[in-house]
mmCIF file of C-alpha atoms and ligand atoms in Angstrom:
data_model
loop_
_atom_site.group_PDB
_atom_site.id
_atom_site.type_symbol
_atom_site.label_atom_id
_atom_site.label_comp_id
_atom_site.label_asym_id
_atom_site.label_seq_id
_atom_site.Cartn_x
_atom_site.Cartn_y
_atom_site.Cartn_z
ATOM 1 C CA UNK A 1 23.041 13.266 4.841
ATOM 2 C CA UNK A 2 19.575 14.036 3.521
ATOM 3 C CA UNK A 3 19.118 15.900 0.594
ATOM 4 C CA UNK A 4 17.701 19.234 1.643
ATOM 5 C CA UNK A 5 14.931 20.192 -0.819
ATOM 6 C CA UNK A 6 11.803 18.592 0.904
ATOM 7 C CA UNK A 7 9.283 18.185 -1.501
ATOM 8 C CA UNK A 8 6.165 17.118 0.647
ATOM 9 C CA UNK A 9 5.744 15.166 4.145
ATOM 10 C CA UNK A 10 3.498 12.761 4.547
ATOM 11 C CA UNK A 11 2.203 10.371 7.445
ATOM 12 C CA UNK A 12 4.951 7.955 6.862
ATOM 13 C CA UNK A 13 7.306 8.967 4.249
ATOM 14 C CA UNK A 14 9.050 12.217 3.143
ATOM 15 C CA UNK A 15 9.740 12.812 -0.252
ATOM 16 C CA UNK A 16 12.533 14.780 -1.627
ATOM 17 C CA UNK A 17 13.534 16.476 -4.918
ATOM 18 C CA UNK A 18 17.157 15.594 -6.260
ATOM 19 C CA UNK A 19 19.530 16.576 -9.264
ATOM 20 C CA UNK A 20 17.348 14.792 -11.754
ATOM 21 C CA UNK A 21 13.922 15.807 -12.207
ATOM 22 C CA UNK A 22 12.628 12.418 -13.071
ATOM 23 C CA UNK A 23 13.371 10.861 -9.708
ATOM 24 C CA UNK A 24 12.742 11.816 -6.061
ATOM 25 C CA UNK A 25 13.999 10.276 -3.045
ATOM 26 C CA UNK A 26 11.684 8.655 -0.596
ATOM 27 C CA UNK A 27 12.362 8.344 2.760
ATOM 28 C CA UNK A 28 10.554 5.889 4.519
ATOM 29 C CA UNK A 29 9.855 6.743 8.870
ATOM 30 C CA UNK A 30 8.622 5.134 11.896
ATOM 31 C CA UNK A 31 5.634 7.266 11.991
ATOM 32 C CA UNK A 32 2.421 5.937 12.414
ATOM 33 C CA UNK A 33 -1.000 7.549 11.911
ATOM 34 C CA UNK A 34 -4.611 5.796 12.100
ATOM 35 C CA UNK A 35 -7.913 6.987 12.003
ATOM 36 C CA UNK A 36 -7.256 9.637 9.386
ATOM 37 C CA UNK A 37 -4.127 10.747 11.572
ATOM 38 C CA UNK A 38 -6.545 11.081 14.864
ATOM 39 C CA UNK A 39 -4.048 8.318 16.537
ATOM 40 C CA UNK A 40 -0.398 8.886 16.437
ATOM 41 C CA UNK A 41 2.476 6.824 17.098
ATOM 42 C CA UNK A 42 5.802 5.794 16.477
ATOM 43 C CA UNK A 43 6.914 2.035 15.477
ATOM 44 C CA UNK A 44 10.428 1.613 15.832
ATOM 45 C CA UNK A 45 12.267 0.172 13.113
ATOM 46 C CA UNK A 46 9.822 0.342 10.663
ATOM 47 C CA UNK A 47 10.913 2.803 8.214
ATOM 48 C CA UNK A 48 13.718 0.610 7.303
ATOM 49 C CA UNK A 49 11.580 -2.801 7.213
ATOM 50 C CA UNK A 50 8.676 -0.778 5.212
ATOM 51 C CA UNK A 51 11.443 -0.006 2.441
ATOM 52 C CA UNK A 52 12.515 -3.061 2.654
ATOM 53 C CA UNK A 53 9.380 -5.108 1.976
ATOM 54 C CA UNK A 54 8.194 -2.541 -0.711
ATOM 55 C CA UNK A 55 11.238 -2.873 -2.502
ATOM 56 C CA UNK A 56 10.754 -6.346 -2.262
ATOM 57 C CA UNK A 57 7.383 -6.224 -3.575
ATOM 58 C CA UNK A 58 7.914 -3.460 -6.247
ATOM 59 C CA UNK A 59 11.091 -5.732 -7.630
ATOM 60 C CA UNK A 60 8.121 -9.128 -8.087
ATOM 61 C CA UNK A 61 5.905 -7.034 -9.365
ATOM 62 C CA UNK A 62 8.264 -5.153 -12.337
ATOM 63 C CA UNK A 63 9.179 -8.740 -12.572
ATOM 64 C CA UNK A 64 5.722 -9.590 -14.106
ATOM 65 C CA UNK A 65 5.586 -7.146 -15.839
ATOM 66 C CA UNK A 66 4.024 -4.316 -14.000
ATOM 67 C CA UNK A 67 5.500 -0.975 -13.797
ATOM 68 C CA UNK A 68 5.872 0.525 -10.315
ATOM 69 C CA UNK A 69 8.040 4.101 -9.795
ATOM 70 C CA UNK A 70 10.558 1.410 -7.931
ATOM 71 C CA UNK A 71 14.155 2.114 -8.947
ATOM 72 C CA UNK A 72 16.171 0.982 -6.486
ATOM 73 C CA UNK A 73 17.230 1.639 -2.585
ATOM 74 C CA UNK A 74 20.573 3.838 -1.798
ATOM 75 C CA UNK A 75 20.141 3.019 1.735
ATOM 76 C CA UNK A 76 18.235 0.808 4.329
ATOM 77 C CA UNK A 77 15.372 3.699 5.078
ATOM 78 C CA UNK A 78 15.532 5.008 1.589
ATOM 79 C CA UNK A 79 13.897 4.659 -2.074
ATOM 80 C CA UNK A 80 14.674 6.070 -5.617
ATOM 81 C CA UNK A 81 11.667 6.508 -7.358
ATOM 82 C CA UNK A 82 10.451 7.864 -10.664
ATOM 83 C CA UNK A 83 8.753 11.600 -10.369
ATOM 84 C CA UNK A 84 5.162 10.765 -10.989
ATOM 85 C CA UNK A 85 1.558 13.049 -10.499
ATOM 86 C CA UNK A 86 -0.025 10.936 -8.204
ATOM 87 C CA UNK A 87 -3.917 10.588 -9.141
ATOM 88 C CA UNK A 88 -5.882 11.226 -6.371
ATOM 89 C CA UNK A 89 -7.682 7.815 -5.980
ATOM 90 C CA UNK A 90 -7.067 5.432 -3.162
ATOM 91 C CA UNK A 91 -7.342 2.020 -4.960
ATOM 92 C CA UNK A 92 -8.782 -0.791 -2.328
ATOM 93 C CA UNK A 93 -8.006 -4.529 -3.264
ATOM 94 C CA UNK A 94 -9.743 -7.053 -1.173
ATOM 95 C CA UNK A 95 -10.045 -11.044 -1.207
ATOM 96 C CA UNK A 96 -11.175 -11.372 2.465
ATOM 97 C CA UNK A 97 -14.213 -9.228 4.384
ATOM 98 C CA UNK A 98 -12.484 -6.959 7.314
ATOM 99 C CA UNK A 99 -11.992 -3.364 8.345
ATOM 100 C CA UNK A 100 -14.646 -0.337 6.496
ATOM 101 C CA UNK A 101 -16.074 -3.517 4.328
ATOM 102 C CA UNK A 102 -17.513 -4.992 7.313
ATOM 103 C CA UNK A 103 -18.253 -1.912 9.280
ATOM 104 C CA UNK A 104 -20.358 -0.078 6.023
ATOM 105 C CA UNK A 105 -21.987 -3.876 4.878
ATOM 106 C CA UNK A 106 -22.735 -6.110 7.919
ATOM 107 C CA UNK A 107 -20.246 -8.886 6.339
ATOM 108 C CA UNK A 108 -18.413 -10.549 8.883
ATOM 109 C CA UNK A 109 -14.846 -10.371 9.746
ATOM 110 C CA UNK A 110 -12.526 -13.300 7.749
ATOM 111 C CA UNK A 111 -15.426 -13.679 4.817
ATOM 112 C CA UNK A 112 -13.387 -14.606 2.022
ATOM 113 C CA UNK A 113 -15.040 -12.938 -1.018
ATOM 114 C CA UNK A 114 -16.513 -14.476 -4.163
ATOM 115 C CA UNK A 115 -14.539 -12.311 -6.549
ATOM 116 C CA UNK A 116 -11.583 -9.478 -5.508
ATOM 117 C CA UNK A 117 -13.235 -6.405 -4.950
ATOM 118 C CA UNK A 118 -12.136 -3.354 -6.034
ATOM 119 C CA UNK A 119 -12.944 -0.271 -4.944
ATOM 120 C CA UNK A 120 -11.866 3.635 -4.998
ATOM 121 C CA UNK A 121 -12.093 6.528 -1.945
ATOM 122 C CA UNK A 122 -11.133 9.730 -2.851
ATOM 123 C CA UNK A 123 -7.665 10.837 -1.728
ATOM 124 C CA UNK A 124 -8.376 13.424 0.581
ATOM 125 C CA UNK A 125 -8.240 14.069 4.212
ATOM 126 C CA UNK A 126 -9.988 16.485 4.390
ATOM 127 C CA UNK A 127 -13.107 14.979 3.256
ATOM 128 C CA UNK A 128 -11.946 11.694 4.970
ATOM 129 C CA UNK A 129 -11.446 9.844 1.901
ATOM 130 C CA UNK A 130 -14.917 8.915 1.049
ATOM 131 C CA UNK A 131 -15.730 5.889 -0.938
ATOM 132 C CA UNK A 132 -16.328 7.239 -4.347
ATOM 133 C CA UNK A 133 -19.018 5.840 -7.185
ATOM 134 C CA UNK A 134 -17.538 5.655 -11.070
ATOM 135 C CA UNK A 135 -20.044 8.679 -11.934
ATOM 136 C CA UNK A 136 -18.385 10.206 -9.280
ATOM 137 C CA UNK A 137 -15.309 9.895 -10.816
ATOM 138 C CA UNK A 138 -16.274 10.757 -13.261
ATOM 139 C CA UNK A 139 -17.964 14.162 -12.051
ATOM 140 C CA UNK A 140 -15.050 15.084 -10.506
ATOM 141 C CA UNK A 141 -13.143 14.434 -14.054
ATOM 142 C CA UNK A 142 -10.313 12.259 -12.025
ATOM 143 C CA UNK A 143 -10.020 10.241 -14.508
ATOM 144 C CA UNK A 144 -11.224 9.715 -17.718
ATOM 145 C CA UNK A 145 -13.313 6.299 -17.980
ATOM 146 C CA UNK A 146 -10.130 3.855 -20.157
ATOM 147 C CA UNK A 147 -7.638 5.089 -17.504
ATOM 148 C CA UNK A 148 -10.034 3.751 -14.691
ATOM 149 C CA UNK A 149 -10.167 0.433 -16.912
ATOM 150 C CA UNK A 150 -6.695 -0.058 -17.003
ATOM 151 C CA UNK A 151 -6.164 0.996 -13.411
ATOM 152 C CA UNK A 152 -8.755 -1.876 -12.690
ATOM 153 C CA UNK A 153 -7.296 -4.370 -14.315
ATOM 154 C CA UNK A 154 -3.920 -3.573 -13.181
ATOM 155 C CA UNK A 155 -5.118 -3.697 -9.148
ATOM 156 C CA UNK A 156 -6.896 -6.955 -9.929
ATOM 157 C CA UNK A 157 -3.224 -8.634 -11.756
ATOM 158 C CA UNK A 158 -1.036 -6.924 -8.640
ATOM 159 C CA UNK A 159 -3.508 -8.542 -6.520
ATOM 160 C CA UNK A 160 -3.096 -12.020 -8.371
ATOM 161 C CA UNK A 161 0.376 -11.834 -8.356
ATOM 162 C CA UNK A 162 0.849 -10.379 -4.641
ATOM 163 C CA UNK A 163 -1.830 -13.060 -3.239
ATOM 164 C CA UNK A 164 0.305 -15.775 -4.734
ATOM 165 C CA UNK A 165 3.723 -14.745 -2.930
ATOM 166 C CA UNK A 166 1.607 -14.364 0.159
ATOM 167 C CA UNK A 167 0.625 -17.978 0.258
ATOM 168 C CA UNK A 168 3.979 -18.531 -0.140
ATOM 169 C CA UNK A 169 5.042 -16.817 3.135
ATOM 170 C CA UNK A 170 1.761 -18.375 4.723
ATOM 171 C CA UNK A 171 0.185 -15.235 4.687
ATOM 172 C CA UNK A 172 -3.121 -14.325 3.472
ATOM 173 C CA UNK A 173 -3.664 -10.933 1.687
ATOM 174 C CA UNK A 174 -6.974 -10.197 3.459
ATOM 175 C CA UNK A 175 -6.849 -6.395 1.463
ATOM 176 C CA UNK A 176 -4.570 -3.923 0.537
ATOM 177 C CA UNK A 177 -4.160 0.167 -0.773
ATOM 178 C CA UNK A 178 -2.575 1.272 -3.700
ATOM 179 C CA UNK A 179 -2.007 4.525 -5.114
ATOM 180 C CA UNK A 180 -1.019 4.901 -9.153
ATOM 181 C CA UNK A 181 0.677 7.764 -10.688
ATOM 182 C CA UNK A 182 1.141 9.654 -13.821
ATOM 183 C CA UNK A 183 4.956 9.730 -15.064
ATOM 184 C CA UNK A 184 6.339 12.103 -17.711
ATOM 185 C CA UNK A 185 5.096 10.273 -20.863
ATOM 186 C CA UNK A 186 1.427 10.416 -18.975
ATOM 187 C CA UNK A 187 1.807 6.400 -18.477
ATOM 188 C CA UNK A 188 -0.093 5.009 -15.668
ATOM 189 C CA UNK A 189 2.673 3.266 -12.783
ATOM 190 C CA UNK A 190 2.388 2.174 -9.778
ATOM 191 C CA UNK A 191 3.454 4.579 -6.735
ATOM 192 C CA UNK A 192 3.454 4.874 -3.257
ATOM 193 C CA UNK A 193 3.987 2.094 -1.334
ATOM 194 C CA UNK A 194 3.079 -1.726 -0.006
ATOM 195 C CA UNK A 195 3.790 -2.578 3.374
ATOM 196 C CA UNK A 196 2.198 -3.539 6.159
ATOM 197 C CA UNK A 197 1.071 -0.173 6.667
ATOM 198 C CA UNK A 198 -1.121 -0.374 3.608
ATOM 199 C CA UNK A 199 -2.093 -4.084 3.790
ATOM 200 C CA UNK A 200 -4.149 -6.322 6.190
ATOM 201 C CA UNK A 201 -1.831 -9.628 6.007
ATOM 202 C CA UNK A 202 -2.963 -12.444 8.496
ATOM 203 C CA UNK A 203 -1.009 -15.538 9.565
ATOM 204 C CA UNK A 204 -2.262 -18.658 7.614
ATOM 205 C CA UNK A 205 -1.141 -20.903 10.414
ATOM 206 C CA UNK A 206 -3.121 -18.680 13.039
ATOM 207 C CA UNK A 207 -6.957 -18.997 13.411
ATOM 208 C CA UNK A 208 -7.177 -16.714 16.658
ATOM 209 C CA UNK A 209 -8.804 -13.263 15.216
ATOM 210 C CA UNK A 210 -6.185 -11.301 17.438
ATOM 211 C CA UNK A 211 -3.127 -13.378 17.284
ATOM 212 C CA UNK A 212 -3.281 -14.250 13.087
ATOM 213 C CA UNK A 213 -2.691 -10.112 12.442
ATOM 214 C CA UNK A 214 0.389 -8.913 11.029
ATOM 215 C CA UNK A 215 -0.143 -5.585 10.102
ATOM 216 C CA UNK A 216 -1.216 -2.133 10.791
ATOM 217 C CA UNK A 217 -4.827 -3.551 13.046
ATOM 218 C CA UNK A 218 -1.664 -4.487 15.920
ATOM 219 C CA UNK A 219 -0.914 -0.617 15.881
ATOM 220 C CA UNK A 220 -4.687 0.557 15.162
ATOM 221 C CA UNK A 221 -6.481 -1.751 18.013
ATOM 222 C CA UNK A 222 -3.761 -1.766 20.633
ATOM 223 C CA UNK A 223 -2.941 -5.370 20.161
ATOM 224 C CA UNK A 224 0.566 -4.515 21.040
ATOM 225 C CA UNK A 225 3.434 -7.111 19.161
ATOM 226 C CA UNK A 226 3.516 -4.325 16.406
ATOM 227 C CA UNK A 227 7.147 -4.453 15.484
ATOM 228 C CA UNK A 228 7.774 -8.097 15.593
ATOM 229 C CA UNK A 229 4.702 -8.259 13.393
ATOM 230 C CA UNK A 230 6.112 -6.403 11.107
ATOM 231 C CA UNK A 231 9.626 -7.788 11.606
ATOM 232 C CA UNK A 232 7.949 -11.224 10.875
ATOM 233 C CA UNK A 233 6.195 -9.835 7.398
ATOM 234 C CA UNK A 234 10.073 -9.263 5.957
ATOM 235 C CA UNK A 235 11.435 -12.337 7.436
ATOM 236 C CA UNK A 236 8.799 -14.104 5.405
ATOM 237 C CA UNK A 237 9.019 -12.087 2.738
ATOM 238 C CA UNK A 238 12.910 -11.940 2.016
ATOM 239 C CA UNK A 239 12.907 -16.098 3.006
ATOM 240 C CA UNK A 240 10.730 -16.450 -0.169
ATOM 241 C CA UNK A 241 11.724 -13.462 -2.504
ATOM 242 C CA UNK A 242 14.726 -14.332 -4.206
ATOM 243 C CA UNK A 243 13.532 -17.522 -5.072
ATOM 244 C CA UNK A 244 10.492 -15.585 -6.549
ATOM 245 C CA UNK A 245 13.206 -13.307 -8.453
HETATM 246 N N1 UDP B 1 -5.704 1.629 3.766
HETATM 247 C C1 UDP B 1 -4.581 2.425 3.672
HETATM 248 N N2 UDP B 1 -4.716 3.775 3.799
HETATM 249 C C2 UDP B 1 -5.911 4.384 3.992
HETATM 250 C C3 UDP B 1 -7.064 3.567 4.092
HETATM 251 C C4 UDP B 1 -6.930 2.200 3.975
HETATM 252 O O1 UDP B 1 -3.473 1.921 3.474
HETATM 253 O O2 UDP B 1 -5.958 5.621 4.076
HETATM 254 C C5 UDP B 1 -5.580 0.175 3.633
HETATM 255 C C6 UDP B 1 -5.812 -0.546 4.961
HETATM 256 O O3 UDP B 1 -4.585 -0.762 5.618
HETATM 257 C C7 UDP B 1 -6.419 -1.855 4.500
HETATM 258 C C8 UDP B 1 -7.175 -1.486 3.217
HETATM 259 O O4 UDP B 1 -6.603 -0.279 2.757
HETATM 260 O O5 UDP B 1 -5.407 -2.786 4.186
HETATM 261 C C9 UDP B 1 -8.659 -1.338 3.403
HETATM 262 O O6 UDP B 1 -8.900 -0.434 4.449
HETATM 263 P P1 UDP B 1 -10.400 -0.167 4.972
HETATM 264 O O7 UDP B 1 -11.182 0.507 3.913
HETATM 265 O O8 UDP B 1 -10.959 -1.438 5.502
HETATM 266 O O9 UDP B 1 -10.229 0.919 6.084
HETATM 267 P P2 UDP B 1 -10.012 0.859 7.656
HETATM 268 O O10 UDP B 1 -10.774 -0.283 8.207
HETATM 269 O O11 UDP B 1 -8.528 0.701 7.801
HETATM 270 O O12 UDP B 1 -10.527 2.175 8.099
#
C-alpha cells in the first residue's frame, strides 16, 4: 500500500508525505527520461536496483562521516528520508572528460582530468538547467557564498570517497550529479539520489567506448544492455559493500 498524500513526482521517483513531518517516503520507479525529459522510457527493474545502490551508497557515505537524508529502506523500491528544502543547484562531480564537458570544451571523450571538477547548473527545466557562474549564484541569491564553500568541499570528499569504492568494484566514476538539501536546523545534507541514473560509471576491465558503459549513456544512446548494466552496477556494488561497512 502506498501512502496516499503525494507530495511531488518527479522523472524517476515520487515522493510522499507521512505521519512525521521530518521524513518523506521516496519511491524509487522504472521511469526513464533523457534529454531534459525529450526521450522517455521505461527500464524494468530499476526502481528497486536504484534504491538499492543508493542506499548502499548513502550507508558508505554516513559512514565517513557525511550526512545524506538516508534513513533507511521499508521495502525493495522504497526510501525513508529526512524532509529537506532542496537547493536548487545541480552539483556536477567529474574525474574523467565525457558527456556536456566534451560537447561545450572540445576535450575528448575518456580524458581523465588533472583535478575533480566541480561545477553547478541551475535546477530548472525550464531553462534547461544552464551551467551557472558563482556571480551567478550569487545574483540569483541561491546561496550565500560559505554555503557554496562547504557544498564544494563536501562534493569534492563524496567524490574521494565514492571514487575509491568504485575502484573497488572495477569501476571508474567518470562523473556524477548530486543535489544537497536544507533540513530543519538549516544544515546542509545530502539528498536525492546516486545511481546509475545520475552517474557515468565505466567498466575498468573494458576499453571498448560502447561496451565499458554502465549507466544511463546505454539508455540515452540506444546501446541497448540497459538493465543488465545496471543489474551489474549492484552486483558489484553489494559484492564489495559490506566489507566497506
Ligand atoms: N546528470 C544528472 N541529471 C541531469 C544532468 C546530468 O544526473 O539533469 C548527471 C549525468 O548522468 C552525468 C553527470 O551528471 O553523470 C554530468 O552530466 P553532463 O553535464 O555531462 O550532461 P549530459 O551529457 O548527460 O547532458
Amino acid at each position: 500500500m502506498l501512502p496516499t498524500q503525494k507530495l511531488y513526482e518527479g522523472k524517476a521517483k515520487i515522493l510522499y508525505l507521512t505521519e512525521d513531518a521530518d521524513i518523506l517516503l521516496t519511491v524509487y520507479k522504472d521511469d526513464a527520461t533523457a534529454f531534459n525529459a525529450q526521450k522517455r522510457g521505461q527500464i524494468k527493474g530499476k526502481g528497486e536496483i536504484n534504491c538499492a545502490i543508493a542506499r548502499s551508497l548513502f550507508e558508505l557515505l554516513e559512514k565517513a562521516g557525511i550526512p545524506t537524508h538516508y534513513i533507511d529502506c521499508p521495502a525493495s523500491d522504497r526510501m525513508r528520508v529526512k524532509a529537506v528544502k532542496i537547493i536548487p543547484l545541480e552539483v556536477v562531480v567529474r574525474n574523467v572528460a565525457a558527456g556536456s564537458l566534451c560537447r561545450q570544451t572540445g576535450l575528448s571523450e575518456g580524458k581523465v582530468l588533472p583535478f575533480p571538477l566541480v561545477e553547478y547548473y541551475l535546477k530548472n527545466d525550464e531553462l534547461g538547467d544552464p551551467l551557472l557562474t558563482r556571480p551567478r549564484i550569487e545574483l540569483l541569491k541561491i546561496i550565500s557564498e560559505a554555503e557554496l564553500a562547504a557544498i564544494e568541499q563536501m562534493a569534492l570528499n563524496i567524490n574521494r570517497h565514492l571514487q575509491e569504492f568504485f575502484v573497488k568494484c572495477d569501476i571508474t566514476l567518470v562523473d556524477f550529479k548530486l543535489e544537497f538539501g536544507k533540513d530543519s536546523q538549516q544544515k546542509i545534507i545530502l539528498a536525492d539520489e546516486i545511481s546509475p541514473d545520475t552517474c557515468r560509471l565505466w567498466d575498468i576491465a573494458e576499453s571498448d567506448p560502447q561496451a565499458r558503459v554502465l549507466d544511463k549513456d546505454r539508455f540515452r544512446r540506444d546501446l541497448g544492455g540497459v538493465e543488465s548494466a545496471y543489474q551489474q552496477v549492484l552486483e558489484r556494488i553489494l559484492a564489495k559493500v559490506s566489507s566497506a561497512l
